[in-house]
Amino acid sequence: MTTLTDLYPSRGPREVTTPRRDPAVWSPPGTPGPLTPADLADFDTDGFLAVDRLVEPSEVTRYRAELDRLLHDPGVRADERAIVEPRSGEVRSVFEVHRISEVFAALVRDERVAGRARQILGSDVYVHQSRINVKPGFGASGFYWHSDFETWHAEDGLPRMRAVSVSIALTPNLDTNGGLMIMPGSHRTFLGCAGETPRDNYKRSLQMQDAGTPSPEALTRLADAHGIRLFTGPAGSAVWFDCNAMHGSGDNITPYPRSNLFVVFNSVDNEAVEPFAAPVRRPEFIGARDFTPVR
């Protein structure tokens, strides 16, 4: 457990809410980068920003081929960084994909990706987590409502809300195949969840979230206050979202897979410390301890 002041208490005997104590956009006005001032203003207000065409169709073809290679590589499937669906046994996620694949590592370093992260966070950045999320058709399970920061703070030791995620579509994200849902503006309130963190909680939570799950009452209040936005788009589109945005996705019972590259950038000025509400750190392939800036 860390000895730093805990600005965002969670995993206690009851659910608590705390107003956000950090900016959503950390760079000063006029900071150059891929994002326009209007983009940054929208991100600050909503906690997310959709980009219709982050990568070109020809690039998507290369990334899809690399995705297929990883999913069919017995060595990748046997690696602890590969998480499988509990029901079907199909691969659900492959973590630390920027270390496993040079193809995806190059995309992470790309200025279209890392440059936007630097601009939002106002500093150099490192990769706190990367993964491929795969939702094959006919029954791939969803991800229940959650704030990523709640877990990264409680279990990984990120002190402040100075991290941003990007989800890049490698297949079409439809309104029917388990797309990402976000509550716009929810990033302004931290919801501290009730309940202690079990030891090695990650072994269960990567397949089905339990600890760190908001109550139905709290989720209803947030949805009533902010609404829910569903993100769709062709392969190559992307969504950037704040670490504290309340989000989730449904099951995919269609025949059409939904696969995305998911990258979490954290500021080099917000290095992880000891967990704030967990007995031990999660493995480094889930919560990095290598704070080397992305170049």
Short mmCIF file of C-alpha atoms in Angstrom, two decimals:
data_model
loop_
_atom_site.label_atom_id
_atom_site.label_comp_id
_atom_site.label_asym_id
_atom_site.label_seq_id
_atom_site.Cartn_x
_atom_site.Cartn_y
_atom_site.Cartn_z
CA MET A 1 0.00 0.00 0.00
CA THR A 2 1.24 3.53 -0.77
CA THR A 3 1.87 6.24 1.83
CA LEU A 4 1.03 9.13 -0.53
CA THR A 5 -2.11 11.16 0.09
CA ASP A 6 -5.00 9.41 -1.59
CA LEU A 7 -6.93 12.04 -3.55
CA TYR A 8 -9.42 9.48 -4.88
CA PRO A 9 -10.44 6.99 -2.19
CA SER A 10 -12.02 3.73 -3.34
CA ARG A 11 -12.53 0.08 -2.33
CA GLY A 12 -13.79 1.05 1.11
CA PRO A 13 -16.84 -0.07 3.10
CA ARG A 14 -19.18 2.09 0.99
CA GLU A 15 -19.38 3.76 -2.38
CA VAL A 16 -18.22 7.41 -2.38
CA THR A 17 -18.02 10.19 -4.96
CA THR A 18 -15.18 12.72 -5.21
CA PRO A 19 -15.07 15.75 -7.51
CA ARG A 20 -12.22 15.57 -10.00
CA ARG A 21 -9.12 17.34 -8.67
CA ASP A 22 -7.14 17.28 -11.93
CA PRO A 23 -7.48 18.87 -15.37
CA ALA A 24 -8.72 16.79 -18.28
CA VAL A 25 -6.50 18.70 -20.72
CA TRP A 26 -3.08 19.45 -19.23
CA SER A 27 -1.37 21.37 -22.05
CA PRO A 28 -1.54 25.19 -22.07
CA PRO A 29 -3.72 26.86 -24.73
CA GLY A 30 -1.91 27.11 -28.05
CA THR A 31 0.25 24.01 -27.54
CA PRO A 32 1.00 22.68 -31.04
CA GLY A 33 -0.02 19.17 -32.03
CA PRO A 34 -2.46 17.11 -34.11
CA LEU A 35 -5.49 18.31 -32.12
CA THR A 36 -7.14 21.66 -32.78
CA PRO A 37 -8.22 24.00 -29.96
CA ALA A 38 -11.81 22.95 -30.69
CA ASP A 39 -10.85 19.27 -30.35
CA LEU A 40 -9.24 19.93 -26.98
CA ALA A 41 -12.24 21.93 -25.81
CA ASP A 42 -14.58 19.08 -26.76
CA PHE A 43 -12.34 16.56 -24.96
CA ASP A 44 -12.27 18.76 -21.87
CA THR A 45 -16.07 19.04 -21.83
CA ASP A 46 -17.07 15.49 -22.76
CA GLY A 47 -14.08 13.41 -21.70
CA PHE A 48 -13.72 11.86 -25.15
CA LEU A 49 -13.04 12.69 -28.78
CA ALA A 50 -13.91 10.60 -31.86
CA VAL A 51 -11.62 10.65 -34.90
CA ASP A 52 -13.28 9.42 -38.09
CA ARG A 53 -10.13 8.33 -39.93
CA LEU A 54 -7.08 8.06 -37.74
CA VAL A 55 -5.38 5.53 -40.06
CA GLU A 56 -5.84 4.90 -43.77
CA PRO A 57 -7.56 1.82 -45.29
CA SER A 58 -4.25 0.48 -46.64
CA GLU A 59 -2.81 0.62 -43.13
CA VAL A 60 -5.84 -1.13 -41.68
CA THR A 61 -5.16 -4.06 -44.04
CA ARG A 62 -1.67 -4.42 -42.57
CA TYR A 63 -2.92 -4.19 -38.98
CA ARG A 64 -5.66 -6.74 -39.62
CA ALA A 65 -3.08 -9.15 -41.02
CA GLU A 66 -0.93 -8.66 -37.94
CA LEU A 67 -3.95 -9.19 -35.69
CA ASP A 68 -4.72 -12.48 -37.45
CA ARG A 69 -1.10 -13.57 -37.12
CA LEU A 70 -1.12 -12.96 -33.38
CA LEU A 71 -4.44 -14.73 -32.83
CA HIS A 72 -3.26 -17.83 -34.69
CA ASP A 73 0.21 -17.97 -33.13
CA PRO A 74 0.29 -20.85 -30.58
CA GLY A 75 3.08 -19.09 -28.72
CA VAL A 76 0.95 -15.98 -28.22
CA ARG A 77 -2.06 -17.99 -27.10
CA ALA A 78 0.07 -19.87 -24.54
CA ASP A 79 1.53 -16.61 -23.18
CA GLU A 80 0.11 -15.28 -19.90
CA ARG A 81 -0.54 -12.01 -21.71
CA ALA A 82 -3.30 -13.68 -23.76
CA ILE A 83 -6.73 -13.74 -22.06
CA VAL A 84 -9.35 -16.17 -23.35
CA GLU A 85 -13.14 -16.09 -23.23
CA PRO A 86 -14.35 -18.22 -20.29
CA ARG A 87 -17.17 -19.75 -22.34
CA SER A 88 -15.80 -20.22 -25.84
CA GLY A 89 -12.09 -20.47 -25.12
CA GLU A 90 -11.36 -17.91 -27.87
CA VAL A 91 -8.79 -15.18 -27.33
CA ARG A 92 -10.40 -12.10 -25.76
CA SER A 93 -7.35 -9.84 -25.29
CA VAL A 94 -3.62 -9.86 -25.91
CA PHE A 95 -1.78 -7.51 -23.54
CA GLU A 96 1.51 -5.68 -24.02
CA VAL A 97 0.95 -5.93 -27.75
CA HIS A 98 3.37 -3.05 -28.40
CA ARG A 99 6.14 -5.33 -27.08
CA ILE A 100 4.94 -8.49 -28.83
CA SER A 101 4.46 -6.87 -32.25
CA GLU A 102 6.71 -4.33 -33.95
CA VAL A 103 3.85 -3.55 -36.35
CA PHE A 104 1.68 -2.31 -33.49
CA ALA A 105 4.67 -0.77 -31.70
CA ALA A 106 5.22 1.47 -34.71
CA LEU A 107 1.58 2.58 -34.62
CA VAL A 108 1.86 3.41 -30.91
CA ARG A 109 4.90 5.60 -31.64
CA ASP A 110 3.19 7.28 -34.62
CA GLU A 111 2.70 11.02 -34.13
CA ARG A 112 -0.99 10.63 -34.96
CA VAL A 113 -1.26 8.49 -31.84
CA ALA A 114 1.48 9.42 -29.35
CA GLY A 115 1.35 13.07 -30.46
CA ARG A 116 -2.30 13.40 -29.46
CA ALA A 117 -1.53 11.83 -26.09
CA ARG A 118 1.31 14.29 -25.43
CA GLN A 119 -0.93 17.19 -26.38
CA ILE A 120 -3.76 16.13 -24.07
CA LEU A 121 -1.49 15.28 -21.13
CA GLY A 122 0.92 18.21 -21.56
CA SER A 123 4.08 16.13 -21.22
CA ASP A 124 6.03 13.20 -22.56
CA VAL A 125 4.15 9.94 -22.18
CA TYR A 126 4.83 6.27 -21.66
CA VAL A 127 2.61 3.24 -22.32
CA HIS A 128 0.89 2.18 -19.12
CA GLN A 129 -0.96 -0.60 -20.93
CA SER A 130 -1.59 -1.84 -24.46
CA ARG A 131 -3.74 -4.64 -25.75
CA ILE A 132 -5.76 -5.98 -28.60
CA ASN A 133 -9.41 -6.40 -27.62
CA VAL A 134 -11.09 -9.06 -29.71
CA LYS A 135 -14.83 -9.59 -29.76
CA PRO A 136 -15.52 -12.48 -32.08
CA GLY A 137 -19.11 -12.95 -33.17
CA PHE A 138 -21.77 -15.18 -31.66
CA GLY A 139 -21.39 -14.55 -27.99
CA ALA A 140 -18.22 -12.65 -27.05
CA SER A 141 -18.88 -11.08 -23.68
CA GLY A 142 -18.84 -7.34 -23.02
CA PHE A 143 -17.09 -5.15 -20.46
CA TYR A 144 -19.32 -3.91 -17.66
CA TRP A 145 -19.51 -0.20 -16.76
CA HIS A 146 -16.35 1.09 -15.09
CA SER A 147 -13.85 3.92 -14.81
CA ASP A 148 -10.39 2.74 -15.83
CA PHE A 149 -8.77 5.17 -13.42
CA GLU A 150 -10.56 3.53 -10.49
CA THR A 151 -8.67 0.32 -11.22
CA TRP A 152 -5.40 1.94 -12.26
CA HIS A 153 -5.42 4.03 -9.07
CA ALA A 154 -6.52 1.27 -6.72
CA GLU A 155 -4.52 -1.62 -8.18
CA ASP A 156 -1.68 -0.05 -10.21
CA GLY A 157 -0.92 3.06 -8.15
CA LEU A 158 -1.49 5.88 -10.66
CA PRO A 159 -1.69 8.92 -8.35
CA ARG A 160 -3.45 11.46 -10.56
CA MET A 161 -5.90 11.57 -13.46
CA ARG A 162 -3.22 12.22 -16.06
CA ALA A 163 -3.72 9.29 -18.41
CA VAL A 164 -5.61 8.95 -21.68
CA SER A 165 -6.71 5.95 -23.74
CA VAL A 166 -7.25 5.45 -27.45
CA SER A 167 -9.30 2.67 -29.01
CA ILE A 168 -8.48 2.20 -32.70
CA ALA A 169 -10.96 0.15 -34.73
CA LEU A 170 -9.39 -2.73 -36.68
CA THR A 171 -12.81 -3.97 -37.81
CA PRO A 172 -16.06 -2.03 -38.29
CA ASN A 173 -17.54 -0.91 -34.97
CA LEU A 174 -21.28 -1.21 -35.51
CA ASP A 175 -24.22 -0.28 -33.31
CA THR A 176 -24.96 -4.01 -33.01
CA ASN A 177 -21.62 -5.75 -32.33
CA GLY A 178 -20.78 -4.64 -28.81
CA GLY A 179 -19.55 -1.10 -29.40
CA LEU A 180 -18.04 1.25 -26.83
CA MET A 181 -20.45 3.31 -24.72
CA ILE A 182 -19.37 6.37 -22.73
CA MET A 183 -21.25 8.74 -20.42
CA PRO A 184 -20.17 12.22 -21.63
CA GLY A 185 -19.06 14.45 -18.77
CA SER A 186 -18.78 11.58 -16.30
CA HIS A 187 -15.01 12.12 -16.14
CA ARG A 188 -15.65 15.09 -13.83
CA THR A 189 -16.73 12.85 -10.93
CA PHE A 190 -14.71 10.02 -9.42
CA LEU A 191 -16.81 7.11 -8.21
CA GLY A 192 -15.02 5.20 -5.47
CA CYS A 193 -16.39 1.67 -5.44
CA ALA A 194 -17.20 -0.38 -2.35
CA GLY A 195 -15.46 -3.61 -1.39
CA GLU A 196 -11.91 -4.80 -0.79
CA THR A 197 -9.60 -5.88 -3.61
CA PRO A 198 -8.86 -9.62 -3.57
CA ARG A 199 -5.25 -10.69 -3.99
CA ASP A 200 -4.44 -11.34 -7.66
CA ASN A 201 -7.79 -9.83 -8.58
CA TYR A 202 -6.58 -9.31 -12.15
CA LYS A 203 -6.87 -13.04 -12.90
CA ARG A 204 -10.64 -12.76 -12.62
CA SER A 205 -11.25 -9.13 -13.55
CA LEU A 206 -9.70 -9.47 -17.03
CA GLN A 207 -12.46 -11.93 -17.89
CA MET A 208 -15.27 -10.57 -15.72
CA GLN A 209 -15.17 -7.40 -13.63
CA ASP A 210 -16.17 -7.69 -9.97
CA ALA A 211 -14.10 -5.51 -7.63
CA GLY A 212 -14.28 -1.91 -8.79
CA THR A 213 -17.79 -2.29 -10.18
CA PRO A 214 -20.17 0.65 -9.64
CA SER A 215 -23.58 0.03 -8.09
CA PRO A 216 -26.73 0.14 -10.27
CA GLU A 217 -27.90 3.17 -8.27
CA ALA A 218 -24.71 5.13 -8.97
CA LEU A 219 -24.73 4.19 -12.65
CA THR A 220 -28.35 5.28 -12.95
CA ARG A 221 -27.52 8.67 -11.42
CA LEU A 222 -24.61 9.15 -13.81
CA ALA A 223 -26.62 8.06 -16.85
CA ASP A 224 -29.50 10.35 -15.89
CA ALA A 225 -27.09 13.27 -15.48
CA HIS A 226 -24.90 12.68 -18.54
CA GLY A 227 -26.62 10.36 -20.98
CA ILE A 228 -24.89 7.57 -22.91
CA ARG A 229 -23.05 7.86 -26.22
CA LEU A 230 -22.48 4.78 -28.42
CA PHE A 231 -19.47 4.92 -30.74
CA THR A 232 -19.55 3.43 -34.21
CA GLY A 233 -17.22 3.79 -37.16
CA PRO A 234 -15.32 2.04 -39.91
CA ALA A 235 -12.02 0.28 -39.44
CA GLY A 236 -9.38 2.96 -38.99
CA SER A 237 -11.54 5.25 -36.87
CA ALA A 238 -10.69 5.88 -33.23
CA VAL A 239 -11.97 7.20 -29.92
CA TRP A 240 -9.79 9.00 -27.39
CA PHE A 241 -11.16 9.03 -23.86
CA ASP A 242 -10.17 10.27 -20.44
CA CYS A 243 -9.01 7.77 -17.83
CA ASN A 244 -12.00 8.56 -15.57
CA ALA A 245 -14.76 8.42 -18.20
CA MET A 246 -17.47 5.92 -17.23
CA HIS A 247 -17.68 3.43 -20.08
CA GLY A 248 -18.52 -0.13 -21.01
CA SER A 249 -19.65 -2.32 -23.88
CA GLY A 250 -22.22 -5.02 -24.49
CA ASP A 251 -21.94 -8.61 -25.68
CA ASN A 252 -21.43 -9.31 -29.37
CA ILE A 253 -24.06 -11.80 -30.48
CA THR A 254 -23.83 -10.82 -34.16
CA PRO A 255 -21.79 -12.73 -36.75
CA TYR A 256 -19.49 -9.70 -37.13
CA PRO A 257 -16.32 -9.47 -35.03
CA ARG A 258 -15.25 -6.27 -33.32
CA SER A 259 -11.51 -5.94 -32.79
CA ASN A 260 -9.73 -2.82 -31.53
CA LEU A 261 -6.21 -1.78 -30.56
CA PHE A 262 -6.36 -0.22 -27.08
CA VAL A 263 -3.46 1.90 -25.78
CA VAL A 264 -3.18 3.73 -22.46
CA PHE A 265 -0.73 6.62 -22.32
CA ASN A 266 0.28 7.98 -18.92
CA SER A 267 2.26 11.16 -18.26
CA VAL A 268 5.89 10.68 -17.29
CA ASP A 269 5.07 13.09 -14.45
CA ASN A 270 2.45 10.66 -13.10
CA GLU A 271 4.52 7.53 -12.60
CA ALA A 272 2.82 4.63 -10.85
CA VAL A 273 3.58 4.17 -7.15
CA GLU A 274 2.37 1.40 -4.87
CA PRO A 275 -1.34 0.48 -5.16
CA PHE A 276 -3.74 2.70 -3.25
CA ALA A 277 -6.27 -0.05 -2.50
CA ALA A 278 -4.83 -3.46 -3.33
CA PRO A 279 -2.50 -5.83 -1.45
CA VAL A 280 -0.06 -6.21 -4.37
CA ARG A 281 0.68 -4.64 -7.74
CA ARG A 282 -0.75 -6.15 -10.88
CA PRO A 283 1.78 -7.71 -13.31
CA GLU A 284 3.81 -5.30 -15.41
CA PHE A 285 2.19 -6.46 -18.65
CA ILE A 286 -1.06 -4.97 -17.28
CA GLY A 287 0.30 -1.96 -15.36
CA ALA A 288 3.74 -0.95 -16.63
CA ARG A 289 6.66 -0.06 -14.38
CA ASP A 290 8.86 0.94 -17.30
CA PHE A 291 8.36 4.69 -17.55
CA THR A 292 10.52 5.22 -20.65
CA PRO A 293 8.95 7.95 -22.83
CA VAL A 294 7.50 6.94 -26.18
CA ARG A 295 9.76 8.13 -28.99
#
